[in-house]
PDB file of C-alpha atoms in Angstrom:
ATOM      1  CA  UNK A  10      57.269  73.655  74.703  1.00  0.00           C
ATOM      2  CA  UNK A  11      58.455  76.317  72.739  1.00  0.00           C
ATOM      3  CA  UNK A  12      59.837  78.173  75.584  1.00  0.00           C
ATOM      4  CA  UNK A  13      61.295  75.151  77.166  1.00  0.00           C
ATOM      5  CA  UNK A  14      63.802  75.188  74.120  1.00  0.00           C
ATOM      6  CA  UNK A  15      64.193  78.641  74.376  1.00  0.00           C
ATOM      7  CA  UNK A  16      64.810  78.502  78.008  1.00  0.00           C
ATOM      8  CA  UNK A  17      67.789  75.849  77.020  1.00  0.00           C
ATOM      9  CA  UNK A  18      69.092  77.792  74.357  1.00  0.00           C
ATOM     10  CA  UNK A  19      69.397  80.857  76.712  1.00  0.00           C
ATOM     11  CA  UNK A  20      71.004  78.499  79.054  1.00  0.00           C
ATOM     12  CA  UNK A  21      73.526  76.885  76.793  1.00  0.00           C
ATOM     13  CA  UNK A  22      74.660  80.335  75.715  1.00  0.00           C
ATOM     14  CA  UNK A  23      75.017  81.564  79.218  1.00  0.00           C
ATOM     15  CA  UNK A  24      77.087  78.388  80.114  1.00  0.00           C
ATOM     16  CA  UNK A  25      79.891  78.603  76.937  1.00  0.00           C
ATOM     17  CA  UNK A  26      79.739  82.582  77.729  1.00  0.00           C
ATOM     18  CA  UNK A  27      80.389  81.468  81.842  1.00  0.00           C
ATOM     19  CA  UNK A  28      83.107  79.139  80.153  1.00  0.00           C
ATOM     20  CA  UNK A  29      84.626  82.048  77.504  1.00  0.00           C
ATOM     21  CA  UNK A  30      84.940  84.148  80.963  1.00  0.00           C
ATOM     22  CA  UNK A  31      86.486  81.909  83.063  1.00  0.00           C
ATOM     23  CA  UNK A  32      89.330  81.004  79.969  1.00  0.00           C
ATOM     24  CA  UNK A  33      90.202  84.388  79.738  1.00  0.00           C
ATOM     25  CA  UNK A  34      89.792  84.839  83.154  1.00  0.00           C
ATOM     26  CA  UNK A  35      92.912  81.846  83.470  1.00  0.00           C
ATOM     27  CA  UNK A  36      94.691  83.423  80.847  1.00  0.00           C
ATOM     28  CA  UNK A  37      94.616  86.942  82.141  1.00  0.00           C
ATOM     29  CA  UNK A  38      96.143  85.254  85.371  1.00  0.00           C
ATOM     30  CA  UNK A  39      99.145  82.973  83.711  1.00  0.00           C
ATOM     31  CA  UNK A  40     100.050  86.762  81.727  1.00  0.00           C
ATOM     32  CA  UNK A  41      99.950  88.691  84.835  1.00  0.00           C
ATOM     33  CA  UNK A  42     102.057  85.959  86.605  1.00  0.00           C
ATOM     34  CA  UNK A  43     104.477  85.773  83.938  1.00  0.00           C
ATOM     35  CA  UNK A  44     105.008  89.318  83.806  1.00  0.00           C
ATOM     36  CA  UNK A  45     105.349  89.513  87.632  1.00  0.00           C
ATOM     37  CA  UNK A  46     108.213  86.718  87.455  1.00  0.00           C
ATOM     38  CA  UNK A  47     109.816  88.922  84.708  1.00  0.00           C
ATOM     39  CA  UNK A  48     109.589  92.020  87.049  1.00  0.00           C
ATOM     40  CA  UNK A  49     110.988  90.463  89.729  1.00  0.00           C
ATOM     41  CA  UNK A  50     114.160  89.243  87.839  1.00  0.00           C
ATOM     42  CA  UNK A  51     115.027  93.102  86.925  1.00  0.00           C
ATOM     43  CA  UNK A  52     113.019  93.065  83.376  1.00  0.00           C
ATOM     44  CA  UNK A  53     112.618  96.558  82.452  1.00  0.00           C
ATOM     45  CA  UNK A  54     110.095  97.410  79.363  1.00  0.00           C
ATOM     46  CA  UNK A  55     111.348  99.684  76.426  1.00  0.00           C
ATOM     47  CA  UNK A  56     107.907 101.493  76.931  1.00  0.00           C
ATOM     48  CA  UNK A  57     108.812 102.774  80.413  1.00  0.00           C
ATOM     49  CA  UNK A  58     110.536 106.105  80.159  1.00  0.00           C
ATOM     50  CA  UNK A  59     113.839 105.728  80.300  1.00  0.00           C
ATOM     51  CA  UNK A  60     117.254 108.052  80.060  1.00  0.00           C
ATOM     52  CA  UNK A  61     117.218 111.349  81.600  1.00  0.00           C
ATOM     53  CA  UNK A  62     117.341 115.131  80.297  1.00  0.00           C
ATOM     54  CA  UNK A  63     120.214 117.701  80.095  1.00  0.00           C
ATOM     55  CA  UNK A  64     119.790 120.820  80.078  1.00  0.00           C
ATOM     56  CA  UNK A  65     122.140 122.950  78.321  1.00  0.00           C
ATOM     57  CA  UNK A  66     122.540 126.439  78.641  1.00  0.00           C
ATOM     58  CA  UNK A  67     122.560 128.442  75.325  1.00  0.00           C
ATOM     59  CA  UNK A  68     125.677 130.881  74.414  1.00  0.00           C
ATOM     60  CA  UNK A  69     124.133 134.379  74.336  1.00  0.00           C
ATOM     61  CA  UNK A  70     124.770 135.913  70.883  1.00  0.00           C
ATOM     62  CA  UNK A  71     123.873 139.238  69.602  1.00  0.00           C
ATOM     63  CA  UNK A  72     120.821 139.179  68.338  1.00  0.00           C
ATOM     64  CA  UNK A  73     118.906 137.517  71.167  1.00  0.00           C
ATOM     65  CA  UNK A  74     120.236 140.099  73.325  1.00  0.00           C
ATOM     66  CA  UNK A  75     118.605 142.654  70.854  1.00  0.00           C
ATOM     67  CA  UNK A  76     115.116 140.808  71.851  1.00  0.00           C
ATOM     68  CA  UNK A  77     113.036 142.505  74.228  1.00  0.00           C
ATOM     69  CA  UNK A  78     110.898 139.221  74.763  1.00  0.00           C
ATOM     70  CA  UNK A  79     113.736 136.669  76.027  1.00  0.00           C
ATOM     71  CA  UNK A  80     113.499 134.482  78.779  1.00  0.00           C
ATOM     72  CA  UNK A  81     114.900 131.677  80.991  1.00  0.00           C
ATOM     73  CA  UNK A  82     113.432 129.439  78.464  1.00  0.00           C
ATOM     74  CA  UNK A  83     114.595 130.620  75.662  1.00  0.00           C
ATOM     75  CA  UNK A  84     118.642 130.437  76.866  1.00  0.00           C
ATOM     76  CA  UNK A  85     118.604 127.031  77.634  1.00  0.00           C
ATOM     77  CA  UNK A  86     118.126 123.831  75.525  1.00  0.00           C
ATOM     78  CA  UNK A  87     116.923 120.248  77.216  1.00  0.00           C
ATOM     79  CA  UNK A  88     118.188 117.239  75.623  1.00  0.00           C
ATOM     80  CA  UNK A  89     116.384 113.991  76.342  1.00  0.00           C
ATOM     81  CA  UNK A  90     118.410 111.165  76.080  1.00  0.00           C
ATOM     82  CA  UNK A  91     116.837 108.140  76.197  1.00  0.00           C
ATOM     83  CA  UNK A  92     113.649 106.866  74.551  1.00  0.00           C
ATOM     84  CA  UNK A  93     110.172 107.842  76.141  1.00  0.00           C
ATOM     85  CA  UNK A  94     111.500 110.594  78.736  1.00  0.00           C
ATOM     86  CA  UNK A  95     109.067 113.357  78.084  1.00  0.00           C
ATOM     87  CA  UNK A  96     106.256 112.244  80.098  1.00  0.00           C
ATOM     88  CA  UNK A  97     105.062 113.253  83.464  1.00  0.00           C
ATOM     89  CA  UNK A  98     101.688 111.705  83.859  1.00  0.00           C
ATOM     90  CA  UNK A  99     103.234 108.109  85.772  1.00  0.00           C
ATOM     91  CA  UNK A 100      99.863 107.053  87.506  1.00  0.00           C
ATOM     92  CA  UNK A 101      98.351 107.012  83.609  1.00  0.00           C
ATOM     93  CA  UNK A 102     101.451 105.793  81.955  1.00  0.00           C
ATOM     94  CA  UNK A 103     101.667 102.822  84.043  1.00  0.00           C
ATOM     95  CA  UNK A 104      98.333 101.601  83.166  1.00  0.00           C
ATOM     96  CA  UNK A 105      99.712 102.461  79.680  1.00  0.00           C
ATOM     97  CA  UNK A 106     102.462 100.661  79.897  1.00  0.00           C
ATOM     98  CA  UNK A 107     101.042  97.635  81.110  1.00  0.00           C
ATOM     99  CA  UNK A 108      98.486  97.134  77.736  1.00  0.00           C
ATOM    100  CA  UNK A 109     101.238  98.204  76.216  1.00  0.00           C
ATOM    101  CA  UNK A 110     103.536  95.587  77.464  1.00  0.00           C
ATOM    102  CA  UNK A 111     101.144  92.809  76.385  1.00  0.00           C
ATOM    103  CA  UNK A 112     100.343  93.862  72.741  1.00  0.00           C
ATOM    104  CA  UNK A 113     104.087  94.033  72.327  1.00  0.00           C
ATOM    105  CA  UNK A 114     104.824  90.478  73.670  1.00  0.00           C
ATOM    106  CA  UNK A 115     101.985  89.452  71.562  1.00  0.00           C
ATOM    107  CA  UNK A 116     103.181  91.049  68.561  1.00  0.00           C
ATOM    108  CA  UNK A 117     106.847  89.040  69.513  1.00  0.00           C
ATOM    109  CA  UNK A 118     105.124  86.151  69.424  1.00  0.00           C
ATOM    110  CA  UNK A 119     103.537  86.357  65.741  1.00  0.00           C
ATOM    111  CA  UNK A 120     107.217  85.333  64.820  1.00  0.00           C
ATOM    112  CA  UNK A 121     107.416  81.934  66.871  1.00  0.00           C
ATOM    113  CA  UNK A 122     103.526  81.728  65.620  1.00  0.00           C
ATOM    114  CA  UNK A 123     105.079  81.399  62.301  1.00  0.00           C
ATOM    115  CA  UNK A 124     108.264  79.380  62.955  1.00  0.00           C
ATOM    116  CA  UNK A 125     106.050  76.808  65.798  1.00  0.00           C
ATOM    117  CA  UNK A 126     102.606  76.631  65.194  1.00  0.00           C
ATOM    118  CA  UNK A 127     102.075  73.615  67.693  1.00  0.00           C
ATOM    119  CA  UNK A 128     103.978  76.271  70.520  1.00  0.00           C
ATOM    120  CA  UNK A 129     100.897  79.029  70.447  1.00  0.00           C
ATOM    121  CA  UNK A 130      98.002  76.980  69.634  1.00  0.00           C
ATOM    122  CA  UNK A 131      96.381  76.590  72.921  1.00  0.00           C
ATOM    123  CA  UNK A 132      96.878  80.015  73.945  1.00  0.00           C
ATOM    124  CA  UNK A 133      94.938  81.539  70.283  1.00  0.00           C
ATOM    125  CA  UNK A 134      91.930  78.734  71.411  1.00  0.00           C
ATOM    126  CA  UNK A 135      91.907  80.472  74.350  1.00  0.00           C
ATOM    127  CA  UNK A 136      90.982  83.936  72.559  1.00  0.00           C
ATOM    128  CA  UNK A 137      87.745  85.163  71.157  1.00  0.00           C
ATOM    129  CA  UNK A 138      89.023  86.009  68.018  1.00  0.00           C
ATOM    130  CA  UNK A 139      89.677  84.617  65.005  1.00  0.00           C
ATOM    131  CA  UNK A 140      93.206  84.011  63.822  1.00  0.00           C
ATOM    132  CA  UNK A 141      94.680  85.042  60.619  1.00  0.00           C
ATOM    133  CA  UNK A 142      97.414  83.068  59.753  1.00  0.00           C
ATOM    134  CA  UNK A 143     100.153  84.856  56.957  1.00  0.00           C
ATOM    135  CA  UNK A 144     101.334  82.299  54.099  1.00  0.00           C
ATOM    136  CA  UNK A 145     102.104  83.041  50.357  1.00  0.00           C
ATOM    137  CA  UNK A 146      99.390  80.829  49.218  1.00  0.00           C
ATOM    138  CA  UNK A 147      96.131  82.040  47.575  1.00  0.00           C
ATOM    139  CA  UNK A 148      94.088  82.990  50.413  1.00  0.00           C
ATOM    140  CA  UNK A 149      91.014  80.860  50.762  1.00  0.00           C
ATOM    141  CA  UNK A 150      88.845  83.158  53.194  1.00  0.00           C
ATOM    142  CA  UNK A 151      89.493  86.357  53.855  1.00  0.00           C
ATOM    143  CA  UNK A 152      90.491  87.119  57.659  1.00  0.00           C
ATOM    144  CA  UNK A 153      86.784  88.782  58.708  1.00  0.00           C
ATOM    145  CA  UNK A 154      85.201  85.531  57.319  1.00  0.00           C
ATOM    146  CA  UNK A 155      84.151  83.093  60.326  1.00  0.00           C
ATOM    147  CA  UNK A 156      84.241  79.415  59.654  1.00  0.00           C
ATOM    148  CA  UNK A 157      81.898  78.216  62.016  1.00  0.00           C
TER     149      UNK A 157
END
């Protein structure tokens, strides 16, 4: 008897874990379509490295030529203009850029969280995490507290 309940137990946690999976499963899916409908209208990120570099060759003065130790590197200056232009590794900053793209659209949408609650709610019930609202009122739990 006592592992018939147990047997239910494990079963009822496998089924809400089955149902936690396949929520964030659906939501992984409506983010990745959103953000292939905003690639495919010309939506850059401000992650992705942008701008491009100048280099500028340095006036030879006096006491560099006195150096015995100067090289090509040393007489010419590279400007980056733009944000994010110094990387090279594009195979690991894409996979970079795409976590980063959806911690920043989350982060956009604390505002609207605060402005239209009603507007986010389904997507937080969605996540496995609990939600810490900002107010100026006295704080009744604190945000690591679960009310279940």
């Amino acid at each position: 008897m006592a592992s018939t309940a147990a047997a239910q137990q494990a079963a009822a946690a496998a089924a809400a874990a089955a149902a936690a999976a396949v929520k964030e499963t659906a939501r992984s899916f409506r983010w990745q379509q959103a953000l292939a409908a905003a690639a495919a209208k010309g939506y850059k990120s401000a992650t992705l490295p942008q701008g491009h570099a100048t280099v500028v060759p340095r006036c030879s003065s006096s006491s560099s030529s006195s150096d015995s130790s100067s090289s090509s590197s040393s007489s010419k200056k590279v400007l980056f203009e733009g944000r994010y232009t110094n990387f090279s590794l594009g195979h690991i900053w894409e996979k970079y850029d795409f976590l980063q793209t959806h911690l920043l659209l989350q982060e956009a949408l604390l505002l609207q969280q605060g402005q239209q609650p009603e507007l986010l709610q389904q997507e937080y019930e969605l996540q496995q995490r609990p939600v810490v609202s900002l107010s100026v009122q006295q704080p009744q739990a604190g945000p690591l507290d679960n009310p279940q």
